[in-house]
Amino acid sequence: MVDDTRFKELTLPEGEPWMSHGFVSKIAAQISLPYRRPKDNAKEIVRRNGNLVVRFISGEDCLPYGKYPRLFELWACTMIKTNNPCFDPETNVLHLGTTFREFLRMIDVQVGGRQLKSIKPQLERLFACSYHISNNTENETNMRNFVVAEKSRIDWLRNEPQAHGLFENWVQLSQGYVNMLRDHPVPVDLKVIARLRKPMAIDVYWWLTKRVYNLHEPVTITWQQLYQQFGNDSELRKFKENFRNALAEVTEVYPCRVTLGPQRVTVFPNRTSVPTVAQTRAIERSREDDTKRSERERRNAERAEERRARAESRAEEQRQREEIQRRVSEERKRHGGSMFAGSAGYVEGEPDETGAEDDVWHDPDEMTLF
């Protein structure tokens, strides 16, 4: 499997609500950190996705694992991508302050004493971790190496708010790590992430929303390829079970058609989790077309109603004329045709046999006919 989206940017429309979405690096959307503490406290693992090979090397007691390193990268990438003031691009210093806590609460991660006991060592392991990334082909060598952070200072016990500009908690990211986060990050929906509990579910969601970008026909991936991509810290049989459970958790909040076979996984074309510019414009065009179509249908209906009303009016007028003519004819027959001047027996100035005067018949019951 070759990921043909790795050099393409999923561009979002402007004017999106603040923090309606976040960003993750394209590396995080293609390979994964460990999900649990590595066996024997292993300090090195390798992940593969086609030509992409990422080697993680620990600088602490073990490699970073679990949810919190992933959420930190999501937050850091979002702050850098959106030019948030908590990140200083001149020094690569990312000020934590209360911003990171607010971010965790926003995605439904409550920060307290118990959580801090997990967050603190996991972020320390992440800051000390080295990334060795290569994307080599037969004709080209493409590689880069960096550590996540060069310096950090965090007072984990300080709970009082820190005003903007008076930050005390900070981490200075390496230039290589910042470059990785800036390089075509993948937009993700924070509401979706807030409902994902398993670290593998987060990885599967990031991978899916990137993989379906610009996907026009189904693509198949072998279980062995996914095993190398998402983690081989368990047997393949157990990995399949974990992947199925993680995918089920994802598709509950991000509907995406994926079939799991005995040997392969098939991903079908689907919308990205966060609509891109192209998708948003297509939606807008569709809505405009629907509006124009509805307006045409409304105008056509109004014209048809006007034509029907005119036809009914003409028919009613014709019916009234025919009724008048019928009644006049009947009256003429009843009075022997002597109602008007020129009829037989009519004498000007004198009443005729019917008692009518002049040329008008004064029957009060029938006056409305004339």
mmCIF file of C-alpha atoms in Angstrom:
data_model
loop_
_atom_site.group_PDB
_atom_site.id
_atom_site.type_symbol
_atom_site.label_atom_id
_atom_site.label_comp_id
_atom_site.label_asym_id
_atom_site.label_seq_id
_atom_site.Cartn_x
_atom_site.Cartn_y
_atom_site.Cartn_z
ATOM 1 C CA MET A 1 0.000 0.000 0.000
ATOM 2 C CA VAL A 2 1.318 3.424 -0.968
ATOM 3 C CA ASP A 3 -0.263 6.449 0.686
ATOM 4 C CA ASP A 4 -0.645 8.911 -2.167
ATOM 5 C CA THR A 5 -1.961 11.647 0.113
ATOM 6 C CA ARG A 6 1.217 12.287 2.037
ATOM 7 C CA PHE A 7 2.256 15.285 -0.061
ATOM 8 C CA LYS A 8 -1.237 16.787 -0.295
ATOM 9 C CA GLU A 9 -2.715 19.242 2.161
ATOM 10 C CA LEU A 10 -6.263 18.913 3.391
ATOM 11 C CA THR A 11 -7.172 22.589 3.210
ATOM 12 C CA LEU A 12 -10.001 23.841 5.389
ATOM 13 C CA PRO A 13 -12.396 26.647 4.467
ATOM 14 C CA GLU A 14 -11.833 29.997 6.126
ATOM 15 C CA GLY A 15 -14.117 31.281 8.836
ATOM 16 C CA GLU A 16 -14.480 28.018 10.728
ATOM 17 C CA PRO A 17 -15.452 28.443 14.417
ATOM 18 C CA TRP A 18 -12.476 28.557 16.787
ATOM 19 C CA MET A 19 -11.498 25.115 17.982
ATOM 20 C CA SER A 20 -14.271 23.382 16.068
ATOM 21 C CA HIS A 21 -11.450 21.265 14.731
ATOM 22 C CA GLY A 22 -7.819 20.518 15.487
ATOM 23 C CA PHE A 23 -4.801 19.291 13.542
ATOM 24 C CA VAL A 24 -2.470 16.318 13.745
ATOM 25 C CA SER A 25 0.731 15.729 11.847
ATOM 26 C CA LYS A 26 0.585 13.607 8.709
ATOM 27 C CA ILE A 27 3.100 11.294 10.418
ATOM 28 C CA ALA A 28 0.692 10.668 13.311
ATOM 29 C CA ALA A 29 -2.039 9.954 10.752
ATOM 30 C CA GLN A 30 0.076 7.209 9.156
ATOM 31 C CA ILE A 31 1.887 5.454 11.990
ATOM 32 C CA SER A 32 1.407 5.156 15.753
ATOM 33 C CA LEU A 33 3.166 5.320 19.078
ATOM 34 C CA PRO A 34 2.775 2.322 21.425
ATOM 35 C CA TYR A 35 -0.631 1.822 23.039
ATOM 36 C CA ARG A 36 0.666 0.384 26.290
ATOM 37 C CA ARG A 37 3.954 0.235 28.099
ATOM 38 C CA PRO A 38 6.337 -1.725 25.844
ATOM 39 C CA LYS A 39 7.356 -5.151 27.038
ATOM 40 C CA ASP A 40 10.649 -5.224 28.901
ATOM 41 C CA ASN A 41 10.560 -1.385 28.785
ATOM 42 C CA ALA A 42 11.766 -1.485 25.192
ATOM 43 C CA LYS A 43 13.351 1.807 24.169
ATOM 44 C CA GLU A 44 13.020 1.462 20.415
ATOM 45 C CA ILE A 45 10.241 0.487 18.017
ATOM 46 C CA VAL A 46 9.780 0.747 14.253
ATOM 47 C CA ARG A 47 6.561 1.539 12.383
ATOM 48 C CA ARG A 48 6.104 1.192 8.599
ATOM 49 C CA ASN A 49 3.588 2.490 6.084
ATOM 50 C CA GLY A 50 4.694 1.787 2.530
ATOM 51 C CA ASN A 51 8.023 3.564 2.018
ATOM 52 C CA LEU A 52 7.542 5.538 5.211
ATOM 53 C CA VAL A 53 9.588 4.140 8.105
ATOM 54 C CA VAL A 54 9.587 5.784 11.555
ATOM 55 C CA ARG A 55 11.887 4.649 14.313
ATOM 56 C CA PHE A 56 11.032 5.897 17.824
ATOM 57 C CA ILE A 57 13.926 5.895 20.311
ATOM 58 C CA SER A 58 13.335 6.593 23.987
ATOM 59 C CA GLY A 59 15.359 9.030 26.045
ATOM 60 C CA GLU A 60 13.607 8.095 29.300
ATOM 61 C CA ASP A 61 12.754 4.888 31.126
ATOM 62 C CA CYS A 62 10.623 3.738 28.178
ATOM 63 C CA LEU A 63 8.850 5.004 25.090
ATOM 64 C CA PRO A 64 5.793 7.278 25.385
ATOM 65 C CA TYR A 65 2.523 5.380 25.129
ATOM 66 C CA GLY A 66 -1.208 5.732 25.650
ATOM 67 C CA LYS A 67 -3.594 8.643 25.092
ATOM 68 C CA TYR A 68 -1.787 11.674 26.527
ATOM 69 C CA PRO A 69 1.220 11.854 24.147
ATOM 70 C CA ARG A 70 -1.257 11.730 21.268
ATOM 71 C CA LEU A 71 -3.409 14.491 22.758
ATOM 72 C CA PHE A 72 -0.353 16.660 23.407
ATOM 73 C CA GLU A 73 0.725 16.364 19.769
ATOM 74 C CA LEU A 74 -2.835 17.171 18.670
ATOM 75 C CA TRP A 75 -2.798 20.301 20.843
ATOM 76 C CA ALA A 76 0.724 21.379 19.848
ATOM 77 C CA CYS A 77 -0.004 20.903 16.147
ATOM 78 C CA THR A 78 -3.251 22.876 16.468
ATOM 79 C CA MET A 79 -1.558 25.751 18.308
ATOM 80 C CA ILE A 80 1.202 25.949 15.695
ATOM 81 C CA LYS A 81 -1.107 25.586 12.689
ATOM 82 C CA THR A 82 -3.539 28.266 13.932
ATOM 83 C CA ASN A 83 -0.755 30.695 14.965
ATOM 84 C CA ASN A 84 -1.974 30.735 18.535
ATOM 85 C CA PRO A 85 -0.099 33.280 20.742
ATOM 86 C CA CYS A 86 0.875 30.513 23.160
ATOM 87 C CA PHE A 87 3.436 29.383 20.562
ATOM 88 C CA ASP A 88 6.435 31.614 19.828
ATOM 89 C CA PRO A 89 7.717 30.780 16.320
ATOM 90 C CA GLU A 90 10.954 32.674 16.964
ATOM 91 C CA THR A 91 12.036 30.453 19.846
ATOM 92 C CA ASN A 92 9.753 27.402 19.291
ATOM 93 C CA VAL A 93 8.591 27.801 22.875
ATOM 94 C CA LEU A 94 5.101 26.456 23.517
ATOM 95 C CA HIS A 95 3.591 27.990 26.642
ATOM 96 C CA LEU A 96 1.310 25.619 28.495
ATOM 97 C CA GLY A 97 -0.239 27.880 31.123
ATOM 98 C CA THR A 98 -3.918 26.992 31.374
ATOM 99 C CA THR A 99 -4.273 26.495 27.618
ATOM 100 C CA PHE A 100 -3.409 22.804 27.603
ATOM 101 C CA ARG A 101 -5.731 22.113 30.536
ATOM 102 C CA GLU A 102 -8.560 23.973 28.794
ATOM 103 C CA PHE A 103 -7.894 21.959 25.659
ATOM 104 C CA LEU A 104 -8.064 18.678 27.564
ATOM 105 C CA ARG A 105 -11.333 19.706 29.223
ATOM 106 C CA MET A 106 -12.753 20.690 25.838
ATOM 107 C CA ILE A 107 -12.212 17.154 24.545
ATOM 108 C CA ASP A 108 -13.725 15.780 27.757
ATOM 109 C CA VAL A 109 -10.478 14.890 29.560
ATOM 110 C CA GLN A 110 -10.733 16.077 33.142
ATOM 111 C CA VAL A 111 -7.417 17.033 34.707
ATOM 112 C CA GLY A 112 -6.984 16.207 38.370
ATOM 113 C CA GLY A 113 -4.456 14.621 40.698
ATOM 114 C CA ARG A 114 -4.937 11.108 39.352
ATOM 115 C CA GLN A 115 -4.697 12.226 35.734
ATOM 116 C CA LEU A 116 -1.605 14.319 36.415
ATOM 117 C CA LYS A 117 0.157 11.215 37.704
ATOM 118 C CA SER A 118 -0.326 9.733 34.224
ATOM 119 C CA ILE A 119 0.171 12.906 32.179
ATOM 120 C CA LYS A 120 3.437 13.986 33.780
ATOM 121 C CA PRO A 121 5.555 10.861 33.026
ATOM 122 C CA GLN A 122 3.976 10.387 29.596
ATOM 123 C CA LEU A 123 4.822 13.924 28.457
ATOM 124 C CA GLU A 124 8.322 13.624 29.932
ATOM 125 C CA ARG A 125 8.807 10.473 27.859
ATOM 126 C CA LEU A 126 7.439 12.213 24.766
ATOM 127 C CA PHE A 127 9.681 15.270 25.173
ATOM 128 C CA ALA A 128 12.751 13.022 25.429
ATOM 129 C CA CYS A 129 11.760 10.762 22.516
ATOM 130 C CA SER A 130 13.654 10.874 19.195
ATOM 131 C CA TYR A 131 12.055 10.451 15.793
ATOM 132 C CA HIS A 132 14.044 8.917 12.943
ATOM 133 C CA ILE A 133 11.941 9.261 9.789
ATOM 134 C CA SER A 134 12.832 7.968 6.338
ATOM 135 C CA ASN A 135 10.837 7.857 3.119
ATOM 136 C CA ASN A 136 13.345 6.360 0.725
ATOM 137 C CA THR A 137 12.735 5.071 -2.777
ATOM 138 C CA GLU A 138 14.955 3.287 -5.288
ATOM 139 C CA ASN A 139 16.101 6.622 -6.686
ATOM 140 C CA GLU A 140 15.938 8.964 -3.696
ATOM 141 C CA THR A 141 16.982 9.132 -0.057
ATOM 142 C CA ASN A 142 14.748 11.240 2.184
ATOM 143 C CA MET A 143 15.331 11.180 5.933
ATOM 144 C CA ARG A 144 15.317 13.375 9.041
ATOM 145 C CA ASN A 145 16.063 12.872 12.724
ATOM 146 C CA PHE A 146 15.095 14.985 15.728
ATOM 147 C CA VAL A 147 14.169 14.928 19.382
ATOM 148 C CA VAL A 148 10.736 16.252 20.343
ATOM 149 C CA ALA A 149 11.819 18.881 22.876
ATOM 150 C CA GLU A 150 15.070 20.611 23.717
ATOM 151 C CA LYS A 151 13.992 22.156 27.043
ATOM 152 C CA SER A 152 10.952 22.234 29.293
ATOM 153 C CA ARG A 153 9.846 23.720 32.589
ATOM 154 C CA ILE A 154 6.513 22.620 34.045
ATOM 155 C CA ASP A 155 5.219 23.139 37.579
ATOM 156 C CA TRP A 156 2.717 20.277 37.685
ATOM 157 C CA LEU A 157 1.279 21.251 41.079
ATOM 158 C CA ARG A 158 0.406 24.852 40.213
ATOM 159 C CA ASN A 159 -3.340 25.149 39.776
ATOM 160 C CA GLU A 160 -4.019 28.889 39.848
ATOM 161 C CA PRO A 161 -4.743 30.544 36.476
ATOM 162 C CA GLN A 162 -1.851 32.158 34.637
ATOM 163 C CA ALA A 163 -2.595 35.347 32.728
ATOM 164 C CA HIS A 164 -1.695 35.532 29.062
ATOM 165 C CA GLY A 165 1.902 36.743 28.832
ATOM 166 C CA LEU A 166 2.734 35.499 32.339
ATOM 167 C CA PHE A 167 3.173 31.844 31.519
ATOM 168 C CA GLU A 168 5.417 29.795 33.767
ATOM 169 C CA ASN A 169 4.948 26.346 32.224
ATOM 170 C CA TRP A 170 6.576 25.902 28.852
ATOM 171 C CA VAL A 171 8.355 23.489 26.539
ATOM 172 C CA GLN A 172 10.834 24.430 23.842
ATOM 173 C CA LEU A 173 10.206 22.164 20.877
ATOM 174 C CA SER A 174 12.972 21.188 18.482
ATOM 175 C CA GLN A 175 12.901 22.713 15.016
ATOM 176 C CA GLY A 176 12.594 19.256 13.472
ATOM 177 C CA TYR A 177 9.491 18.465 15.528
ATOM 178 C CA VAL A 178 7.910 21.837 14.688
ATOM 179 C CA ASN A 179 8.620 21.245 11.004
ATOM 180 C CA MET A 180 6.942 17.839 11.219
ATOM 181 C CA LEU A 181 3.830 19.381 12.789
ATOM 182 C CA ARG A 182 3.708 22.132 10.174
ATOM 183 C CA ASP A 183 4.120 19.820 7.189
ATOM 184 C CA HIS A 184 0.620 19.311 5.717
ATOM 185 C CA PRO A 185 -1.217 18.573 8.994
ATOM 186 C CA VAL A 186 -4.510 16.679 8.906
ATOM 187 C CA PRO A 187 -7.662 18.443 10.211
ATOM 188 C CA VAL A 188 -9.698 16.403 12.690
ATOM 189 C CA ASP A 189 -12.993 16.956 14.470
ATOM 190 C CA LEU A 190 -12.519 17.579 18.182
ATOM 191 C CA LYS A 191 -16.095 16.490 18.930
ATOM 192 C CA VAL A 192 -15.243 13.089 17.489
ATOM 193 C CA ILE A 193 -12.003 12.812 19.460
ATOM 194 C CA ALA A 194 -13.838 13.727 22.679
ATOM 195 C CA ARG A 195 -15.909 10.544 22.270
ATOM 196 C CA LEU A 196 -12.986 8.207 21.583
ATOM 197 C CA ARG A 197 -11.545 6.486 24.630
ATOM 198 C CA LYS A 198 -9.011 3.994 23.300
ATOM 199 C CA PRO A 199 -5.632 5.229 21.963
ATOM 200 C CA MET A 200 -5.982 2.869 18.992
ATOM 201 C CA ALA A 201 -9.412 4.360 18.201
ATOM 202 C CA ILE A 202 -7.780 7.815 18.052
ATOM 203 C CA ASP A 203 -5.116 6.481 15.664
ATOM 204 C CA VAL A 204 -7.676 4.707 13.475
ATOM 205 C CA TYR A 205 -9.778 7.887 13.278
ATOM 206 C CA TRP A 206 -6.761 10.017 12.286
ATOM 207 C CA TRP A 207 -5.726 7.433 9.713
ATOM 208 C CA LEU A 208 -9.225 7.095 8.210
ATOM 209 C CA THR A 209 -9.955 10.799 7.846
ATOM 210 C CA LYS A 210 -6.642 11.209 6.019
ATOM 211 C CA ARG A 211 -6.923 8.014 3.988
ATOM 212 C CA VAL A 212 -10.329 8.837 2.504
ATOM 213 C CA TYR A 213 -9.128 12.229 1.321
ATOM 214 C CA ASN A 214 -9.333 12.300 -2.470
ATOM 215 C CA LEU A 215 -10.224 8.593 -2.482
ATOM 216 C CA HIS A 216 -12.394 7.817 -5.529
ATOM 217 C CA GLU A 217 -12.419 4.027 -5.484
ATOM 218 C CA PRO A 218 -12.041 1.356 -2.781
ATOM 219 C CA VAL A 219 -8.527 0.601 -1.555
ATOM 220 C CA THR A 220 -7.438 -2.618 0.146
ATOM 221 C CA ILE A 221 -4.771 -3.006 2.821
ATOM 222 C CA THR A 222 -3.502 -6.302 4.135
ATOM 223 C CA TRP A 223 -3.683 -7.075 7.805
ATOM 224 C CA GLN A 224 0.092 -7.440 7.819
ATOM 225 C CA GLN A 225 0.490 -3.895 6.509
ATOM 226 C CA LEU A 226 -1.824 -2.531 9.185
ATOM 227 C CA TYR A 227 0.024 -4.610 11.769
ATOM 228 C CA GLN A 228 3.310 -2.892 10.860
ATOM 229 C CA GLN A 229 1.625 0.499 10.752
ATOM 230 C CA PHE A 230 -0.429 0.486 13.946
ATOM 231 C CA GLY A 231 1.744 -1.581 16.169
ATOM 232 C CA ASN A 232 3.190 -5.040 16.486
ATOM 233 C CA ASP A 233 3.409 -5.163 20.272
ATOM 234 C CA SER A 234 0.914 -8.058 20.290
ATOM 235 C CA GLU A 235 0.244 -11.116 18.178
ATOM 236 C CA LEU A 236 -1.446 -10.584 14.810
ATOM 237 C CA ARG A 237 -4.591 -12.409 15.962
ATOM 238 C CA LYS A 238 -4.925 -10.112 18.989
ATOM 239 C CA PHE A 239 -4.112 -7.090 16.856
ATOM 240 C CA LYS A 240 -7.023 -7.910 14.500
ATOM 241 C CA GLU A 241 -9.387 -8.113 17.460
ATOM 242 C CA ASN A 242 -8.155 -4.793 18.878
ATOM 243 C CA PHE A 243 -8.411 -3.132 15.474
ATOM 244 C CA ARG A 244 -12.002 -4.338 15.006
ATOM 245 C CA ASN A 245 -12.970 -2.934 18.404
ATOM 246 C CA ALA A 246 -11.241 0.389 17.720
ATOM 247 C CA LEU A 247 -12.874 0.689 14.288
ATOM 248 C CA ALA A 248 -16.306 -0.008 15.798
ATOM 249 C CA GLU A 249 -15.714 2.805 18.301
ATOM 250 C CA VAL A 250 -14.726 5.185 15.497
ATOM 251 C CA THR A 251 -17.600 4.419 13.136
ATOM 252 C CA GLU A 252 -20.107 5.142 15.900
ATOM 253 C CA VAL A 253 -19.095 8.820 15.764
ATOM 254 C CA TYR A 254 -17.574 9.073 12.267
ATOM 255 C CA PRO A 255 -19.610 7.046 9.757
ATOM 256 C CA CYS A 256 -17.142 5.562 7.322
ATOM 257 C CA ARG A 257 -17.525 2.409 5.248
ATOM 258 C CA VAL A 258 -14.772 -0.095 5.982
ATOM 259 C CA THR A 259 -15.006 -3.862 5.491
ATOM 260 C CA LEU A 260 -12.817 -6.332 7.371
ATOM 261 C CA GLY A 261 -12.017 -9.576 5.593
ATOM 262 C CA PRO A 262 -9.912 -12.566 6.629
ATOM 263 C CA GLN A 263 -6.832 -11.272 4.811
ATOM 264 C CA ARG A 264 -7.551 -7.647 3.922
ATOM 265 C CA VAL A 265 -9.238 -4.461 5.025
ATOM 266 C CA THR A 266 -11.088 -2.397 2.405
ATOM 267 C CA VAL A 267 -11.670 1.347 2.774
ATOM 268 C CA PHE A 268 -14.362 2.878 0.569
ATOM 269 C CA PRO A 269 -14.619 6.492 -0.636
ATOM 270 C CA ASN A 270 -16.055 8.696 2.047
ATOM 271 C CA ARG A 271 -16.091 12.300 3.129
ATOM 272 C CA THR A 272 -13.270 13.471 5.350
ATOM 273 C CA SER A 273 -14.271 14.021 8.950
ATOM 274 C CA VAL A 274 -13.749 17.780 8.614
ATOM 275 C CA PRO A 275 -14.970 19.041 5.204
ATOM 276 C CA THR A 276 -12.218 20.438 2.997
ATOM 277 C CA VAL A 277 -12.516 23.566 0.856
ATOM 278 C CA ALA A 278 -13.457 21.466 -2.171
ATOM 279 C CA GLN A 279 -16.081 19.536 -0.217
ATOM 280 C CA THR A 280 -17.486 22.716 1.331
ATOM 281 C CA ARG A 281 -17.727 24.396 -2.064
ATOM 282 C CA ALA A 282 -19.421 21.309 -3.495
ATOM 283 C CA ILE A 283 -21.950 21.431 -0.641
ATOM 284 C CA GLU A 284 -22.509 25.141 -1.203
ATOM 285 C CA ARG A 285 -22.983 24.593 -4.943
ATOM 286 C CA SER A 286 -25.419 21.773 -4.233
ATOM 287 C CA ARG A 287 -27.348 24.009 -1.836
ATOM 288 C CA GLU A 288 -27.366 26.833 -4.385
ATOM 289 C CA ASP A 289 -28.606 24.429 -7.054
ATOM 290 C CA ASP A 290 -31.302 23.180 -4.680
ATOM 291 C CA THR A 291 -32.303 26.770 -3.911
ATOM 292 C CA LYS A 292 -32.463 27.691 -7.587
ATOM 293 C CA ARG A 293 -34.394 24.526 -8.367
ATOM 294 C CA SER A 294 -36.844 25.233 -5.535
ATOM 295 C CA GLU A 295 -37.246 28.820 -6.746
ATOM 296 C CA ARG A 296 -37.940 27.614 -10.298
ATOM 297 C CA GLU A 297 -40.447 25.096 -9.022
ATOM 298 C CA ARG A 298 -42.118 27.793 -6.896
ATOM 299 C CA ARG A 299 -42.353 30.196 -9.844
ATOM 300 C CA ASN A 300 -43.685 27.452 -12.112
ATOM 301 C CA ALA A 301 -46.272 26.518 -9.505
ATOM 302 C CA GLU A 302 -47.318 30.167 -9.162
ATOM 303 C CA ARG A 303 -47.642 30.517 -12.939
ATOM 304 C CA ALA A 304 -49.663 27.315 -13.145
ATOM 305 C CA GLU A 305 -51.928 28.577 -10.366
ATOM 306 C CA GLU A 306 -52.373 31.889 -12.170
ATOM 307 C CA ARG A 307 -53.238 30.081 -15.413
ATOM 308 C CA ARG A 308 -55.713 27.859 -13.587
ATOM 309 C CA ALA A 309 -57.302 30.866 -11.861
ATOM 310 C CA ARG A 310 -57.611 32.721 -15.175
ATOM 311 C CA ALA A 311 -59.108 29.672 -16.843
ATOM 312 C CA GLU A 312 -61.616 29.268 -14.018
ATOM 313 C CA SER A 313 -62.466 32.982 -14.194
ATOM 314 C CA ARG A 314 -63.047 32.800 -17.925
ATOM 315 C CA ALA A 315 -65.141 29.689 -17.500
ATOM 316 C CA GLU A 316 -67.218 31.396 -14.795
ATOM 317 C CA GLU A 317 -67.728 34.467 -16.967
ATOM 318 C CA GLN A 318 -68.797 32.258 -19.861
ATOM 319 C CA ARG A 319 -71.194 30.365 -17.594
ATOM 320 C CA GLN A 320 -72.734 33.609 -16.358
ATOM 321 C CA ARG A 321 -73.188 34.893 -19.917
ATOM 322 C CA GLU A 322 -74.819 31.648 -20.949
ATOM 323 C CA GLU A 323 -77.062 31.770 -17.888
ATOM 324 C CA ILE A 324 -78.089 35.337 -18.665
ATOM 325 C CA GLN A 325 -78.806 34.437 -22.264
ATOM 326 C CA ARG A 326 -80.828 31.418 -21.166
ATOM 327 C CA ARG A 327 -82.940 33.374 -18.734
ATOM 328 C CA VAL A 328 -83.505 36.218 -21.208
ATOM 329 C CA SER A 329 -84.533 33.682 -23.801
ATOM 330 C CA GLU A 330 -86.919 32.064 -21.359
ATOM 331 C CA GLU A 331 -88.453 35.431 -20.458
ATOM 332 C CA ARG A 332 -88.907 36.312 -24.098
ATOM 333 C CA LYS A 333 -90.674 33.055 -24.684
ATOM 334 C CA ARG A 334 -92.829 33.552 -21.574
ATOM 335 C CA HIS A 335 -93.901 37.057 -22.662
ATOM 336 C CA GLY A 336 -94.380 36.254 -26.294
ATOM 337 C CA GLY A 337 -91.383 38.257 -27.451
ATOM 338 C CA SER A 338 -93.122 41.693 -26.804
ATOM 339 C CA MET A 339 -90.718 43.030 -24.240
ATOM 340 C CA PHE A 340 -88.786 45.385 -26.474
ATOM 341 C CA ALA A 341 -89.361 48.065 -29.071
ATOM 342 C CA GLY A 342 -89.919 46.531 -32.421
ATOM 343 C CA SER A 343 -91.816 43.566 -31.095
ATOM 344 C CA ALA A 344 -95.280 42.807 -32.396
ATOM 345 C CA GLY A 345 -98.054 44.924 -30.721
ATOM 346 C CA TYR A 346 -95.626 47.445 -29.270
ATOM 347 C CA VAL A 347 -96.897 51.142 -29.273
ATOM 348 C CA GLU A 348 -94.418 53.871 -28.306
ATOM 349 C CA GLY A 349 -95.451 55.851 -25.225
ATOM 350 C CA GLU A 350 -98.251 53.466 -24.301
ATOM 351 C CA PRO A 351 -98.065 50.409 -22.192
ATOM 352 C CA ASP A 352 -98.369 47.169 -24.073
ATOM 353 C CA GLU A 353 -100.330 44.150 -22.978
ATOM 354 C CA THR A 354 -97.649 43.155 -20.497
ATOM 355 C CA GLY A 355 -97.759 46.501 -18.665
ATOM 356 C CA ALA A 356 -94.184 47.424 -19.676
ATOM 357 C CA GLU A 357 -93.372 51.077 -20.404
ATOM 358 C CA ASP A 358 -91.008 52.405 -23.101
ATOM 359 C CA ASP A 359 -88.324 49.876 -24.014
ATOM 360 C CA VAL A 360 -87.479 48.612 -20.518
ATOM 361 C CA TRP A 361 -89.204 45.786 -18.767
ATOM 362 C CA HIS A 362 -89.596 46.757 -15.111
ATOM 363 C CA ASP A 363 -89.767 43.435 -13.361
ATOM 364 C CA PRO A 364 -88.224 44.124 -9.910
ATOM 365 C CA ASP A 365 -87.309 40.482 -9.485
ATOM 366 C CA GLU A 366 -85.247 40.396 -12.658
ATOM 367 C CA MET A 367 -83.661 43.869 -12.675
ATOM 368 C CA THR A 368 -80.250 42.483 -11.974
ATOM 369 C CA LEU A 369 -80.180 40.828 -15.373
ATOM 370 C CA PHE A 370 -79.807 44.173 -17.130
#
